[in-house]
Amino acid sequence: MSQEAPSEVVRKVEESPLEDLLRVSIDEVQVQMDSYLEPEIDSASLYRRWEKQQWAVSDLDFSEDARQWATIPEGSREAIRRTMTLFFIGEQAVTDTLGPVLHAAPHEDERVFLATQIADEARHTVFFYRFFDEVLEVHGGLRAALEAVGPQATEGFRRIFDTHLADATDLVRREPGNRRAWVEAIVTYHLIIEGYLALAGQRNLLRYFRSAGLMPGFTTGFTAVARDESRHIGFGVLALRRRVTEDGEMGRVVARKVLELLEPAAQTAVNPESRLNIPDPATVPAELRQSPIELREFSIGSLVKRLRSVGLSDSTVEDLASEMRGIYGRLWDRYEEIHGTEHPVRWYQRQEAAAAP
């Protein structure tokens, strides 16, 4: 990442037009994202950023991506395609389900911001549709593309989106005055789906493409997506902090909902049911390796920062982080039971053990 001061990194990310985002790293976007935890940030300031950070999917050029796609090894293409598919389905699902949360938001500034978020999610859906059509050759229009990729959703992903998100937003639709239901919907979407699952997936893909010098059109557009979602996550933290400040019981609601979602979220990230068709880590250049341990710790660390900013106690946050680490360990074990071979994480664990004093 750039050695610039954090304030300069934030300015660079926030002010870069679409054509300059290829030179903005996902690590820099995450510095900007963390700046939204500062006390001076409010819904109005996030709205103003939305006005200034508009971009058009039609301005992206995927011609070089289409040429490069065929040069990526098949095992890596399979893993990349799987991750992109989950993003495509997820963006569409959120576009379709976030309306009741907007309608039930108790404050006008929250309703205004959530309206911008729905517009963002629709744009992200179109971004993935164009990429799937022009690069992955999934044709037939948006509906046909979604129908084609829908069956590829993993078990953990379906639990998060088809059960937890759908149930949470439907309860808000049926009971718009239910404050607990609204808080649980914000936890599900803004903290877990965007602040945990999407954040880790964005980092994984964009770091890989930047290191390998691949997919410039996708990298530019997906960096714009990540910048949009940094506003969404910042709003979620603000909204939950507001509720916890007004009513301490809401902190317990947040903690219980996070605990409920940890296992299906980690299952989505690890996906133990699918055998990984990737090279032996020992044969991969160090700059292209993606350690499951490092990815786990990044995901946990990102969620921990936001839970503390919401107002949860240190002991509660530490208990949730410990539970997450245990879930990952059990899912890696489950992968090995299902497939009869060790998970790639074992290579990284051996490397860590060998390097320990």
Coordinates of C-alpha atoms in Angstrom, one line a residue:
M1 CA 0.0 0.0 0.0
S2 CA 1.0 3.6 -0.5
Q3 CA 3.2 5.2 2.3
E4 CA 1.0 8.3 2.2
A5 CA -0.5 9.7 5.4
P6 CA -4.0 8.2 6.1
S7 CA -5.6 11.5 5.4
E8 CA -4.0 11.7 2.0
V9 CA -5.1 8.1 1.2
V10 CA -8.6 9.0 2.2
R11 CA -8.6 12.0 0.0
K12 CA -7.1 10.0 -2.9
V13 CA -9.8 7.3 -2.7
E14 CA -12.7 9.8 -2.2
E15 CA -11.7 12.1 -5.0
S16 CA -10.5 9.7 -7.7
P17 CA -12.8 9.6 -10.8
L18 CA -13.6 6.2 -12.3
E19 CA -10.7 6.2 -14.8
D20 CA -8.2 6.7 -11.9
L21 CA -9.5 3.9 -9.7
L22 CA -7.3 1.3 -11.4
R23 CA -4.4 3.0 -9.5
V24 CA -6.3 2.8 -6.2
S25 CA -5.6 -0.4 -4.2
I26 CA -8.2 -2.2 -2.1
D27 CA -6.0 -1.6 0.9
E28 CA -6.4 2.2 0.3
V29 CA -10.1 1.8 0.0
Q30 CA -10.1 0.1 3.4
V31 CA -8.2 2.9 5.0
Q32 CA -10.9 5.2 3.7
M33 CA -13.6 2.8 5.0
D34 CA -12.1 2.9 8.5
S35 CA -12.2 6.7 8.4
Y36 CA -16.0 6.4 8.5
L37 CA -15.8 5.1 12.1
E38 CA -14.7 8.6 13.2
P39 CA -17.3 10.5 15.3
E40 CA -17.7 13.4 12.9
I41 CA -19.1 11.1 10.2
D42 CA -22.9 11.2 9.9
S43 CA -25.6 10.2 7.3
A44 CA -25.5 13.6 5.7
S45 CA -21.8 13.5 5.1
L46 CA -22.1 10.0 3.6
Y47 CA -24.9 11.3 1.3
R48 CA -22.6 14.1 0.1
R49 CA -19.9 11.6 -0.7
W50 CA -22.5 9.6 -2.8
E51 CA -23.2 12.7 -4.8
K52 CA -19.5 13.3 -5.6
Q53 CA -18.6 9.6 -6.3
Q54 CA -21.0 8.8 -9.1
W55 CA -19.8 6.5 -11.9
A56 CA -21.3 4.7 -14.9
V57 CA -21.0 1.0 -15.7
S58 CA -21.2 2.0 -19.4
D59 CA -17.8 3.8 -19.1
L60 CA -15.9 0.5 -18.3
D61 CA -14.0 -1.3 -21.0
F62 CA -13.8 -5.1 -20.6
S63 CA -12.1 -5.9 -23.9
E64 CA -8.7 -6.6 -22.3
D65 CA -10.3 -8.6 -19.5
A66 CA -11.9 -10.9 -22.1
R67 CA -8.5 -11.5 -23.7
Q68 CA -6.8 -12.1 -20.4
W69 CA -9.5 -14.4 -19.0
A70 CA -8.4 -17.3 -21.2
T71 CA -4.8 -17.0 -19.9
I72 CA -5.7 -17.7 -16.2
P73 CA -5.2 -21.3 -15.1
E74 CA -8.5 -23.3 -15.1
G75 CA -8.3 -24.0 -11.3
S76 CA -7.9 -20.3 -10.6
R77 CA -10.6 -19.4 -13.1
E78 CA -13.0 -21.7 -11.3
A79 CA -12.4 -20.2 -7.9
I80 CA -12.6 -16.6 -9.3
R81 CA -15.8 -17.4 -11.2
R82 CA -17.4 -18.9 -8.0
T83 CA -16.6 -15.8 -6.0
M84 CA -17.8 -13.5 -8.8
T85 CA -21.0 -15.5 -9.1
L86 CA -21.8 -15.0 -5.4
F87 CA -21.3 -11.3 -5.7
F88 CA -23.6 -11.1 -8.8
I89 CA -26.4 -13.0 -7.0
G90 CA -25.9 -11.1 -3.8
E91 CA -26.1 -7.7 -5.4
Q92 CA -29.4 -8.6 -7.1
A93 CA -30.8 -10.1 -3.9
V94 CA -30.0 -6.9 -1.9
T95 CA -31.5 -4.7 -4.7
D96 CA -34.7 -6.7 -4.4
T97 CA -34.9 -6.8 -0.5
L98 CA -33.7 -3.5 0.9
G99 CA -36.8 -1.5 0.2
P100 CA -38.6 -2.4 3.5
V101 CA -35.6 -1.3 5.5
L102 CA -35.7 2.1 3.8
H103 CA -39.4 2.4 4.4
A104 CA -39.1 1.5 8.1
A105 CA -36.1 3.7 8.9
P106 CA -37.1 5.9 11.8
H107 CA -35.2 9.0 10.7
E108 CA -35.4 11.0 7.5
D109 CA -31.5 11.2 7.1
E110 CA -31.5 7.4 7.2
R111 CA -34.2 7.0 4.6
V112 CA -32.3 9.4 2.3
F113 CA -29.1 7.5 2.6
L114 CA -30.8 4.1 2.1
A115 CA -32.3 5.4 -1.1
T116 CA -28.8 6.0 -2.4
Q117 CA -27.8 2.5 -1.4
I118 CA -30.5 0.9 -3.3
A119 CA -29.4 2.8 -6.4
D120 CA -25.8 1.7 -5.8
E121 CA -26.9 -2.0 -5.5
A122 CA -28.8 -1.8 -8.8
R123 CA -25.7 -0.3 -10.5
H124 CA -23.5 -3.1 -9.0
T125 CA -25.9 -5.7 -10.4
V126 CA -25.6 -4.2 -13.9
F127 CA -21.8 -4.1 -13.5
F128 CA -21.7 -7.9 -12.8
Y129 CA -24.2 -8.5 -15.6
R130 CA -22.0 -6.7 -18.1
F131 CA -18.9 -8.6 -17.0
F132 CA -20.6 -12.0 -17.1
D133 CA -22.0 -11.2 -20.5
E134 CA -18.8 -9.8 -22.1
V135 CA -16.1 -11.7 -20.4
L136 CA -17.5 -15.0 -18.9
E137 CA -20.0 -15.3 -21.9
V138 CA -23.1 -15.8 -19.8
H139 CA -25.6 -14.3 -22.3
G140 CA -29.3 -13.8 -22.6
G141 CA -30.1 -10.6 -20.7
L142 CA -30.0 -9.9 -17.0
R143 CA -32.8 -12.3 -16.0
A144 CA -31.3 -15.1 -18.0
A145 CA -27.8 -14.5 -16.5
L146 CA -29.2 -14.6 -13.0
E147 CA -31.1 -17.8 -13.7
A148 CA -27.9 -19.3 -15.1
V149 CA -25.7 -18.5 -12.2
G150 CA -28.3 -18.9 -9.4
P151 CA -27.9 -22.7 -9.0
Q152 CA -24.2 -22.1 -8.2
A153 CA -25.0 -20.4 -4.9
T154 CA -23.3 -22.4 -2.1
E155 CA -25.1 -23.8 1.0
G156 CA -23.8 -21.1 3.4
F157 CA -24.6 -18.4 0.9
R158 CA -28.2 -19.6 0.5
R159 CA -28.6 -19.7 4.3
I160 CA -27.4 -16.1 4.6
F161 CA -29.4 -14.6 1.6
D162 CA -32.4 -16.9 1.1
T163 CA -33.1 -17.5 4.8
H164 CA -31.6 -14.8 7.1
L165 CA -31.7 -11.8 4.9
A166 CA -35.0 -12.6 3.3
D167 CA -36.6 -13.4 6.7
A168 CA -35.1 -10.2 8.4
T169 CA -36.3 -7.9 5.6
D170 CA -39.7 -9.6 5.4
L171 CA -40.3 -9.1 9.1
V172 CA -39.4 -5.4 8.7
R173 CA -41.9 -5.2 5.9
R174 CA -44.7 -6.8 8.0
E175 CA -43.8 -4.9 11.2
P176 CA -42.2 -1.5 10.1
G177 CA -42.5 -0.2 13.7
N178 CA -40.5 -3.1 15.2
R179 CA -37.2 -1.5 16.2
R180 CA -35.6 -4.9 17.0
A181 CA -36.4 -6.2 13.6
W182 CA -34.9 -3.2 11.9
V183 CA -31.7 -3.5 13.9
E184 CA -31.4 -7.2 13.0
A185 CA -31.9 -6.4 9.3
I186 CA -29.1 -3.8 9.5
V187 CA -26.8 -6.3 11.3
T188 CA -27.5 -8.9 8.6
Y189 CA -26.9 -6.7 5.7
H190 CA -24.5 -3.9 6.7
L191 CA -22.3 -5.8 9.2
I192 CA -22.3 -9.4 8.0
I193 CA -23.1 -9.4 4.3
E194 CA -21.2 -6.2 3.4
G195 CA -18.8 -5.7 6.4
Y196 CA -17.7 -9.3 6.6
L197 CA -18.4 -11.4 3.5
A198 CA -18.2 -8.8 0.7
L199 CA -15.3 -7.0 2.3
A200 CA -13.1 -10.1 2.4
G201 CA -14.1 -11.2 -1.1
Q202 CA -13.3 -7.8 -2.6
R203 CA -9.9 -7.8 -0.9
N204 CA -9.2 -11.3 -2.1
L205 CA -10.0 -10.7 -5.8
L206 CA -8.6 -7.2 -6.1
R207 CA -5.3 -8.1 -4.4
Y208 CA -4.9 -11.1 -6.7
F209 CA -5.7 -9.2 -9.9
R210 CA -3.4 -6.3 -8.9
S211 CA -0.5 -8.6 -8.1
A212 CA -1.0 -10.6 -11.3
G213 CA -1.6 -7.5 -13.5
L214 CA -4.9 -8.9 -14.7
M215 CA -8.5 -7.8 -15.5
P216 CA -8.1 -4.0 -15.6
G217 CA -11.8 -3.3 -16.5
F218 CA -13.1 -5.5 -13.7
T219 CA -10.5 -4.1 -11.2
T220 CA -11.6 -0.5 -12.0
G221 CA -15.3 -1.3 -11.6
F222 CA -14.9 -3.5 -8.6
T223 CA -12.8 -0.8 -6.8
A224 CA -15.7 1.6 -7.5
V225 CA -18.1 -1.0 -6.0
A226 CA -15.9 -1.3 -2.9
R227 CA -15.8 2.5 -2.5
D228 CA -19.7 2.5 -2.7
E229 CA -19.9 -0.2 -0.1
S230 CA -17.6 1.6 2.2
R231 CA -20.3 4.2 2.5
H232 CA -22.9 1.5 3.1
I233 CA -20.9 -0.2 5.9
G234 CA -20.2 3.2 7.5
F235 CA -23.9 3.9 7.5
G236 CA -24.7 0.6 9.1
V237 CA -22.3 1.3 11.9
L238 CA -23.8 4.8 12.4
A239 CA -27.4 3.4 12.5
L240 CA -26.6 0.7 15.0
R241 CA -24.5 3.0 17.2
R242 CA -27.5 5.4 17.2
R243 CA -29.8 2.6 18.4
V244 CA -27.4 1.3 21.1
T245 CA -26.9 4.8 22.4
E246 CA -30.7 5.3 22.6
D247 CA -31.3 1.9 24.2
G248 CA -28.7 -0.4 25.7
E249 CA -30.8 -3.4 25.1
M250 CA -30.1 -2.9 21.3
G251 CA -26.5 -3.8 22.0
R252 CA -27.5 -7.2 23.1
V253 CA -29.8 -7.5 20.1
V254 CA -26.8 -6.7 17.8
A255 CA -24.5 -9.2 19.6
R256 CA -27.1 -12.1 19.5
K257 CA -27.8 -11.5 15.8
V258 CA -24.1 -11.5 15.0
L259 CA -23.6 -14.7 16.9
E260 CA -26.5 -16.3 15.0
L261 CA -25.0 -15.3 11.7
L262 CA -21.3 -16.3 12.3
E263 CA -21.6 -19.9 11.3
P264 CA -23.5 -19.5 8.0
A265 CA -21.2 -16.5 7.2
A266 CA -18.0 -18.5 7.8
Q267 CA -19.5 -21.4 5.9
T268 CA -20.0 -19.1 2.9
A269 CA -16.4 -18.0 3.2
V270 CA -14.8 -21.4 3.6
N271 CA -17.4 -23.4 1.5
P272 CA -16.3 -26.8 2.8
E273 CA -18.7 -28.6 0.4
S274 CA -16.7 -27.6 -2.7
R275 CA -13.3 -29.1 -3.3
L276 CA -10.7 -26.5 -4.1
N277 CA -9.0 -26.9 -7.4
I278 CA -6.0 -24.7 -6.8
P279 CA -2.2 -25.2 -7.0
D280 CA -0.2 -26.4 -4.1
P281 CA 0.7 -23.2 -2.2
A282 CA 4.3 -24.3 -2.2
T283 CA 4.4 -23.8 -6.0
V284 CA 2.7 -20.4 -6.0
P285 CA 4.8 -17.2 -6.0
A286 CA 4.7 -15.6 -2.6
E287 CA 3.0 -12.5 -3.9
L288 CA 0.1 -14.5 -5.3
R289 CA -0.5 -16.7 -2.3
Q290 CA -3.7 -16.2 -0.3
S291 CA -3.4 -17.6 3.1
P292 CA -6.8 -18.7 4.6
I293 CA -5.4 -17.8 8.1
E294 CA -4.6 -14.3 7.0
L295 CA -8.0 -14.0 5.3
R296 CA -9.7 -15.2 8.5
E297 CA -7.9 -12.7 10.7
F298 CA -8.6 -9.9 8.3
S299 CA -12.4 -10.7 8.3
I300 CA -12.5 -11.0 12.1
G301 CA -10.4 -7.9 12.6
S302 CA -12.7 -5.9 10.3
L303 CA -15.9 -7.0 12.1
V304 CA -14.3 -6.4 15.5
K305 CA -13.5 -2.8 14.7
R306 CA -17.1 -2.1 13.6
L307 CA -18.7 -3.9 16.6
R308 CA -16.6 -1.8 19.0
S309 CA -17.6 1.3 17.1
V310 CA -21.2 0.3 17.4
G311 CA -20.8 0.3 21.2
L312 CA -20.4 -3.4 22.1
S313 CA -18.3 -4.1 25.2
D314 CA -14.7 -5.4 24.7
S315 CA -15.6 -8.7 26.4
T316 CA -18.6 -9.2 24.1
V317 CA -16.5 -8.5 21.0
E318 CA -13.6 -10.7 22.2
D319 CA -16.1 -13.6 22.8
L320 CA -17.5 -13.2 19.3
A321 CA -14.0 -13.2 17.7
S322 CA -13.1 -16.3 19.6
E323 CA -16.2 -18.0 18.5
M324 CA -15.4 -17.1 14.9
R325 CA -12.0 -18.6 15.0
G326 CA -13.4 -21.8 16.4
I327 CA -16.0 -22.0 13.6
Y328 CA -13.3 -21.6 11.0
G329 CA -11.3 -24.5 12.5
R330 CA -14.4 -26.7 12.5
L331 CA -15.1 -25.9 8.9
W332 CA -11.6 -26.7 7.8
D333 CA -11.9 -30.0 9.5
R334 CA -15.2 -30.6 7.8
Y335 CA -13.7 -29.9 4.4
E336 CA -11.1 -32.7 5.1
E337 CA -13.8 -35.1 6.2
I338 CA -15.9 -34.5 3.0
H339 CA -13.0 -34.6 0.5
G340 CA -10.5 -37.0 2.2
T341 CA -7.7 -34.6 1.7
E342 CA -6.1 -31.8 3.7
H343 CA -7.3 -28.2 3.3
P344 CA -4.7 -25.8 1.9
V345 CA -4.7 -24.0 5.3
R346 CA -2.6 -26.8 6.7
W347 CA 0.4 -25.8 4.5
Y348 CA 0.2 -22.3 5.9
Q349 CA -0.2 -23.6 9.5
R350 CA 3.0 -25.6 9.0
Q351 CA 4.8 -22.6 7.7
E352 CA 3.7 -20.6 10.7
A353 CA 4.8 -23.3 13.1
A354 CA 8.2 -23.6 11.4
A355 CA 8.8 -19.8 11.6
A356 CA 7.8 -19.6 15.3
P357 CA 10.7 -19.1 17.7

